[in-house]
Amino acid sequence: MQRTWIVALLGCLLMAGSVAGYWQFMKHTEFQVETMDTVKPVRMLHSGEVIEASMLRKAVIPVAAHHPEAVTDVHALIGQTVLVPIADHEELVLWKLSDRRLVPREGERYFSFKTDAAANVGNMVRKGDRVDVWVEFDNPKLIKTASGATWSVGAVKVIEQLPVTGVKTPEGPEVTDATAVEAVVQSNRQQLQNARSKPNGKPELNTYLMNDDVYEAYVLGSIAGRIKLALPDLTKPGSDSGTVTALFRELKAADAFTQTKGQIQVEGELDQSQVSGNENTGTSSNTKEVQPTS
């Protein structure tokens, strides 16, 4: 009788061990199928920061929680610039990052200029951005084109895709965004706008990467009027260097930035995407408005 009980007990133990082992095996298989490795920050990453290896950690998440645009390769993230804040529990998605360089190439140098919140698109410009530079004239300039049309121009675009390498507050720290925004139901553009609406300070000094031509365009523009920056769509790739516009070259050749009165004659036609003003050919029906684009 005792032997029977021992055999029965051993049988029960073997069955229990088999069930437990099978359960553990199934849990492990389920874990492997439904989870994946990804990369997350060790802390909140602020806009304008350049990612280093020490800022990243590996994490295991459910496959269903993985963002399709998230980067899972640590090496691909190192050196990227953060466009909007990324919380420590978020994956690093492509549209929140940029591989734009922040150091000069041959022929380029750092230049800094005074600024304010209005010039910086309502304090939405950050380190790592690429901005278009517009000049607003105190009084409209009359510009006559080769076709004979006369324009009353209030603002012109003089530089495109100018790299911003720093936006400093009066106290010295970099202007960044105060909080991360995570709203997957919103578009990338809407999330970017929401994140940029919470700066940690007011801008006083912008630093740019400029070659001689770009520097000249910026300085002549600041002499002729007020500098205003425009932010293109930051969720799309942009140029790696700033360039002066063809319109600036036309107006510079006609002394438009130093001439204070009279009519200015240019040899070509005005690019409507780079001017804000009225074209007046003599009748009111031919007058049309052209607004700045960014």
Tab-separated table of C-alpha atoms in Angstrom:
chain	number	residue	atom	x	y	z
A	1	MET	CA	0.000	0.000	0.000
A	2	GLN	CA	2.797	2.408	0.889
A	3	ARG	CA	4.559	1.667	-2.396
A	4	THR	CA	1.334	2.422	-4.266
A	5	TRP	CA	1.064	5.822	-2.598
A	6	ILE	CA	4.693	6.621	-3.391
A	7	VAL	CA	4.221	5.691	-7.057
A	8	ALA	CA	1.036	7.750	-7.240
A	9	LEU	CA	2.759	10.726	-5.615
A	10	LEU	CA	5.698	10.513	-7.981
A	11	GLY	CA	3.282	10.318	-10.887
A	12	CYS	CA	1.478	13.425	-9.699
A	13	LEU	CA	4.758	15.273	-9.285
A	14	LEU	CA	5.877	14.285	-12.772
A	15	MET	CA	2.574	15.422	-14.256
A	16	ALA	CA	2.715	18.724	-12.351
A	17	GLY	CA	6.296	19.271	-13.521
A	18	SER	CA	5.308	18.558	-17.106
A	19	VAL	CA	2.388	20.976	-16.936
A	20	ALA	CA	4.533	23.684	-15.323
A	21	GLY	CA	7.299	23.227	-17.905
A	22	TYR	CA	4.819	23.346	-20.771
A	23	TRP	CA	3.232	26.497	-19.309
A	24	GLN	CA	6.623	28.185	-18.988
A	25	PHE	CA	7.509	27.168	-22.556
A	26	MET	CA	4.247	28.605	-23.897
A	27	LYS	CA	4.699	31.851	-21.944
A	28	HIS	CA	8.222	32.188	-23.292
A	29	THR	CA	7.027	31.531	-26.855
A	30	GLU	CA	4.177	34.008	-26.428
A	31	PHE	CA	6.655	36.602	-25.078
A	32	GLN	CA	8.956	36.113	-28.056
A	33	VAL	CA	6.107	36.424	-30.567
A	34	GLU	CA	4.307	39.430	-29.103
A	35	THR	CA	7.227	41.619	-27.969
A	36	MET	CA	10.198	43.254	-29.672
A	37	ASP	CA	13.374	45.190	-28.931
A	38	THR	CA	13.368	48.946	-29.473
A	39	VAL	CA	15.216	52.087	-28.332
A	40	LYS	CA	14.008	54.746	-25.885
A	41	PRO	CA	15.674	57.743	-24.199
A	42	VAL	CA	17.077	57.462	-20.679
A	43	ARG	CA	15.494	60.877	-19.985
A	44	MET	CA	13.444	63.480	-21.801
A	45	LEU	CA	15.284	64.750	-24.888
A	46	HIS	CA	14.785	68.464	-25.551
A	47	SER	CA	14.555	70.153	-28.943
A	48	GLY	CA	17.958	71.061	-30.352
A	49	GLU	CA	19.857	68.337	-28.480
A	50	VAL	CA	22.239	66.147	-30.468
A	51	ILE	CA	21.764	62.504	-29.503
A	52	GLU	CA	24.676	60.627	-27.909
A	53	ALA	CA	24.907	56.931	-27.025
A	54	SER	CA	24.598	57.700	-23.304
A	55	MET	CA	21.148	59.212	-23.919
A	56	LEU	CA	19.654	55.950	-25.210
A	57	ARG	CA	18.570	52.631	-23.704
A	58	LYS	CA	17.241	49.404	-25.115
A	59	ALA	CA	13.689	48.434	-24.190
A	60	VAL	CA	11.313	45.545	-24.805
A	61	ILE	CA	7.786	46.515	-25.837
A	62	PRO	CA	4.685	44.776	-27.213
A	63	VAL	CA	4.719	44.612	-30.987
A	64	ALA	CA	1.298	46.258	-31.032
A	65	ALA	CA	2.776	49.308	-29.239
A	66	HIS	CA	5.602	49.807	-31.743
A	67	HIS	CA	5.422	52.993	-33.826
A	68	PRO	CA	5.928	52.152	-37.520
A	69	GLU	CA	8.257	55.167	-37.986
A	70	ALA	CA	10.354	54.470	-34.880
A	71	VAL	CA	14.098	53.867	-35.261
A	72	THR	CA	15.249	50.689	-33.485
A	73	ASP	CA	18.960	50.867	-34.400
A	74	VAL	CA	20.978	52.722	-31.745
A	75	HIS	CA	23.806	53.526	-34.164
A	76	ALA	CA	21.379	55.160	-36.614
A	77	LEU	CA	20.216	57.544	-33.879
A	78	ILE	CA	23.599	58.799	-32.682
A	79	GLY	CA	24.304	62.285	-34.054
A	80	GLN	CA	20.664	63.034	-34.888
A	81	THR	CA	19.221	66.382	-33.765
A	82	VAL	CA	15.960	66.397	-31.790
A	83	LEU	CA	13.264	68.589	-33.381
A	84	VAL	CA	10.640	68.279	-30.628
A	85	PRO	CA	10.849	66.904	-27.064
A	86	ILE	CA	10.849	63.110	-26.712
A	87	ALA	CA	9.805	61.661	-23.351
A	88	ASP	CA	11.700	58.799	-21.721
A	89	HIS	CA	8.827	56.378	-22.357
A	90	GLU	CA	8.573	57.185	-26.089
A	91	GLU	CA	10.193	55.532	-29.066
A	92	LEU	CA	12.260	57.813	-31.291
A	93	VAL	CA	10.246	58.360	-34.469
A	94	LEU	CA	11.761	59.747	-37.661
A	95	TRP	CA	9.803	62.994	-37.945
A	96	LYS	CA	10.990	64.126	-34.498
A	97	LEU	CA	14.630	63.806	-35.567
A	98	SER	CA	16.918	65.426	-38.102
A	99	ASP	CA	20.365	64.553	-39.419
A	100	ARG	CA	21.057	68.173	-40.283
A	101	ARG	CA	24.599	69.254	-39.556
A	102	LEU	CA	25.357	72.017	-37.058
A	103	VAL	CA	29.029	72.626	-37.893
A	104	PRO	CA	30.498	74.831	-40.664
A	105	ARG	CA	31.726	73.516	-43.966
A	106	GLU	CA	34.569	75.110	-45.883
A	107	GLY	CA	33.612	78.715	-46.632
A	108	GLU	CA	31.031	78.867	-43.825
A	109	ARG	CA	31.226	80.451	-40.389
A	110	TYR	CA	29.010	81.011	-37.366
A	111	PHE	CA	27.237	84.377	-37.244
A	112	SER	CA	24.949	85.618	-34.459
A	113	PHE	CA	22.268	88.297	-34.658
A	114	LYS	CA	19.849	89.875	-32.226
A	115	THR	CA	16.293	88.627	-32.491
A	116	ASP	CA	12.967	88.520	-30.650
A	117	ALA	CA	9.911	86.288	-30.377
A	118	ALA	CA	8.082	87.989	-33.260
A	119	ALA	CA	11.000	87.584	-35.671
A	120	ASN	CA	11.368	83.949	-34.548
A	121	VAL	CA	7.877	82.991	-35.750
A	122	GLY	CA	6.238	83.602	-32.386
A	123	ASN	CA	9.156	81.941	-30.564
A	124	MET	CA	8.865	78.692	-32.532
A	125	VAL	CA	12.402	78.624	-33.987
A	126	ARG	CA	14.799	76.124	-32.387
A	127	LYS	CA	18.370	74.936	-32.748
A	128	GLY	CA	18.643	72.558	-35.715
A	129	ASP	CA	15.862	74.212	-37.739
A	130	ARG	CA	16.163	75.490	-41.307
A	131	VAL	CA	14.428	78.849	-41.784
A	132	ASP	CA	13.581	81.149	-44.684
A	133	VAL	CA	14.560	84.793	-44.196
A	134	TRP	CA	12.175	87.576	-45.247
A	135	VAL	CA	12.725	91.323	-45.192
A	136	GLU	CA	9.794	93.628	-44.391
A	137	PHE	CA	10.278	97.165	-45.726
A	138	ASP	CA	9.153	100.157	-43.682
A	139	ASN	CA	7.550	101.554	-46.846
A	140	PRO	CA	6.583	99.565	-49.959
A	141	LYS	CA	9.106	99.678	-52.793
A	142	LEU	CA	7.976	100.323	-56.376
A	143	ILE	CA	9.648	97.794	-58.647
A	144	LYS	CA	9.243	97.778	-62.420
A	145	THR	CA	9.889	94.486	-64.208
A	146	ALA	CA	11.093	93.760	-67.751
A	147	SER	CA	7.493	93.259	-68.940
A	148	GLY	CA	6.555	96.775	-67.797
A	149	ALA	CA	4.511	95.725	-64.780
A	150	THR	CA	5.009	97.775	-61.629
A	151	TRP	CA	4.967	96.118	-58.247
A	152	SER	CA	4.398	97.709	-54.876
A	153	VAL	CA	6.434	95.316	-52.745
A	154	GLY	CA	6.181	95.194	-48.958
A	155	ALA	CA	8.371	92.148	-48.239
A	156	VAL	CA	10.779	89.856	-50.074
A	157	LYS	CA	12.399	86.507	-49.346
A	158	VAL	CA	16.187	86.827	-49.434
A	159	ILE	CA	17.458	83.491	-48.024
A	160	GLU	CA	16.097	79.949	-48.040
A	161	GLN	CA	16.876	76.998	-45.735
A	162	LEU	CA	19.237	78.927	-43.431
A	163	PRO	CA	20.654	76.559	-40.739
A	164	VAL	CA	19.979	77.655	-37.156
A	165	THR	CA	22.696	76.412	-34.785
A	166	GLY	CA	21.522	78.176	-31.636
A	167	VAL	CA	18.662	80.196	-30.118
A	168	LYS	CA	19.719	81.775	-26.815
A	169	THR	CA	17.694	83.499	-24.115
A	170	PRO	CA	18.921	86.796	-22.536
A	171	GLU	CA	20.307	84.729	-19.641
A	172	GLY	CA	22.268	82.437	-21.967
A	173	PRO	CA	20.499	79.028	-21.965
A	174	GLU	CA	19.214	77.517	-25.182
A	175	VAL	CA	15.516	77.990	-25.958
A	176	THR	CA	13.899	74.552	-25.902
A	177	ASP	CA	10.406	73.136	-25.507
A	178	ALA	CA	9.212	72.611	-21.948
A	179	THR	CA	7.186	69.412	-22.328
A	180	ALA	CA	6.802	66.483	-24.661
A	181	VAL	CA	3.638	66.038	-26.685
A	182	GLU	CA	2.403	62.546	-27.446
A	183	ALA	CA	-0.880	62.473	-29.320
A	184	VAL	CA	-0.954	59.723	-31.920
A	185	VAL	CA	-4.387	60.774	-33.147
A	186	GLN	CA	-2.949	64.086	-34.348
A	187	SER	CA	-0.909	64.620	-37.494
A	188	ASN	CA	2.857	65.082	-37.270
A	189	ARG	CA	2.454	68.770	-38.143
A	190	GLN	CA	-0.126	69.304	-35.393
A	191	GLN	CA	2.059	67.554	-32.832
A	192	LEU	CA	5.013	69.698	-33.886
A	193	GLN	CA	2.995	72.894	-33.535
A	194	ASN	CA	1.759	71.848	-30.092
A	195	ALA	CA	5.270	71.027	-28.912
A	196	ARG	CA	6.691	74.320	-30.210
A	197	SER	CA	4.034	76.304	-28.350
A	198	LYS	CA	5.645	75.638	-24.945
A	199	PRO	CA	9.129	77.258	-24.952
A	200	ASN	CA	11.220	77.534	-21.802
A	201	GLY	CA	12.262	81.156	-22.459
A	202	LYS	CA	12.290	84.117	-24.856
A	203	PRO	CA	14.872	84.359	-27.654
A	204	GLU	CA	17.410	87.167	-27.827
A	205	LEU	CA	20.223	85.807	-30.024
A	206	ASN	CA	20.141	83.528	-33.068
A	207	THR	CA	23.267	81.838	-34.425
A	208	TYR	CA	23.411	80.662	-38.053
A	209	LEU	CA	25.742	78.891	-40.455
A	210	MET	CA	26.505	81.350	-43.279
A	211	ASN	CA	28.804	81.712	-46.238
A	212	ASP	CA	29.750	85.169	-47.539
A	213	ASP	CA	26.796	85.472	-49.937
A	214	VAL	CA	24.240	84.503	-47.302
A	215	TYR	CA	25.802	86.850	-44.736
A	216	GLU	CA	25.657	89.735	-47.228
A	217	ALA	CA	21.989	89.027	-47.989
A	218	TYR	CA	21.105	88.965	-44.289
A	219	VAL	CA	22.976	92.202	-43.513
A	220	LEU	CA	21.630	94.108	-46.522
A	221	GLY	CA	18.144	92.917	-45.640
A	222	SER	CA	18.483	94.091	-42.033
A	223	ILE	CA	19.643	97.501	-43.271
A	224	ALA	CA	16.713	97.852	-45.661
A	225	GLY	CA	13.973	96.625	-43.320
A	226	ARG	CA	12.984	94.206	-40.561
A	227	ILE	CA	14.141	90.596	-40.609
A	228	LYS	CA	11.367	88.015	-40.232
A	229	LEU	CA	11.939	84.269	-40.231
A	230	ALA	CA	9.597	81.673	-41.694
A	231	LEU	CA	9.505	77.979	-40.768
A	232	PRO	CA	9.003	75.545	-43.664
A	233	ASP	CA	7.424	72.147	-43.014
A	234	LEU	CA	9.895	70.633	-40.526
A	235	THR	CA	8.463	67.139	-40.953
A	236	LYS	CA	9.939	67.022	-44.480
A	237	PRO	CA	13.635	66.888	-45.459
A	238	GLY	CA	15.267	70.223	-46.225
A	239	SER	CA	18.496	71.590	-47.650
A	240	ASP	CA	21.743	71.304	-45.695
A	241	SER	CA	22.941	74.858	-46.449
A	242	GLY	CA	21.346	78.277	-46.741
A	243	THR	CA	21.109	79.879	-50.187
A	244	VAL	CA	20.257	83.380	-51.342
A	245	THR	CA	17.233	83.701	-53.609
A	246	ALA	CA	17.357	84.757	-57.252
A	247	LEU	CA	15.054	87.627	-56.253
A	248	PHE	CA	17.653	88.939	-53.824
A	249	ARG	CA	20.283	88.968	-56.569
A	250	GLU	CA	17.912	90.854	-58.891
A	251	LEU	CA	17.082	93.454	-56.265
A	252	LYS	CA	20.686	93.808	-55.131
A	253	ALA	CA	21.763	94.533	-58.724
A	254	ALA	CA	19.077	97.259	-58.869
A	255	ASP	CA	20.172	98.769	-55.511
A	256	ALA	CA	16.782	97.954	-54.011
A	257	PHE	CA	18.239	97.501	-50.532
A	258	THR	CA	19.997	100.876	-50.449
A	259	GLN	CA	17.701	103.039	-52.621
A	260	THR	CA	15.135	104.772	-50.400
A	261	LYS	CA	12.868	106.424	-52.945
A	262	GLY	CA	11.893	106.368	-56.572
A	263	GLN	CA	11.137	103.433	-58.790
A	264	ILE	CA	13.448	100.423	-59.029
A	265	GLN	CA	13.981	98.741	-62.400
A	266	VAL	CA	14.853	95.024	-62.581
A	267	GLU	CA	15.816	93.078	-65.688
A	268	GLY	CA	13.616	90.048	-65.066
A	269	GLU	CA	10.228	89.221	-63.522
A	270	LEU	CA	9.419	88.839	-59.811
A	271	ASP	CA	8.918	85.353	-58.429
A	272	GLN	CA	5.478	85.562	-56.817
A	273	SER	CA	6.448	83.002	-54.148
A	274	GLN	CA	9.179	85.358	-52.914
A	275	VAL	CA	7.353	88.679	-52.696
A	276	SER	CA	4.470	90.171	-50.778
A	277	GLY	CA	2.785	93.045	-52.574
A	278	ASN	CA	0.586	94.259	-55.430
A	279	GLU	CA	1.219	94.072	-59.156
A	280	ASN	CA	-0.310	97.180	-60.742
A	281	THR	CA	-0.349	97.379	-64.534
A	282	GLY	CA	-2.542	100.460	-64.649
A	283	THR	CA	-6.055	99.111	-63.960
A	284	SER	CA	-7.546	97.902	-60.723
A	285	SER	CA	-8.721	94.659	-62.362
A	286	ASN	CA	-5.105	93.672	-62.937
A	287	THR	CA	-4.045	94.167	-59.344
A	288	LYS	CA	-3.451	91.000	-57.366
A	289	GLU	CA	-2.229	90.125	-53.894
A	290	VAL	CA	0.708	87.812	-53.331
A	291	GLN	CA	1.319	86.587	-49.789
A	292	PRO	CA	4.525	85.134	-48.311
A	293	THR	CA	4.804	81.378	-48.289
A	294	SER	CA	6.772	79.327	-45.817
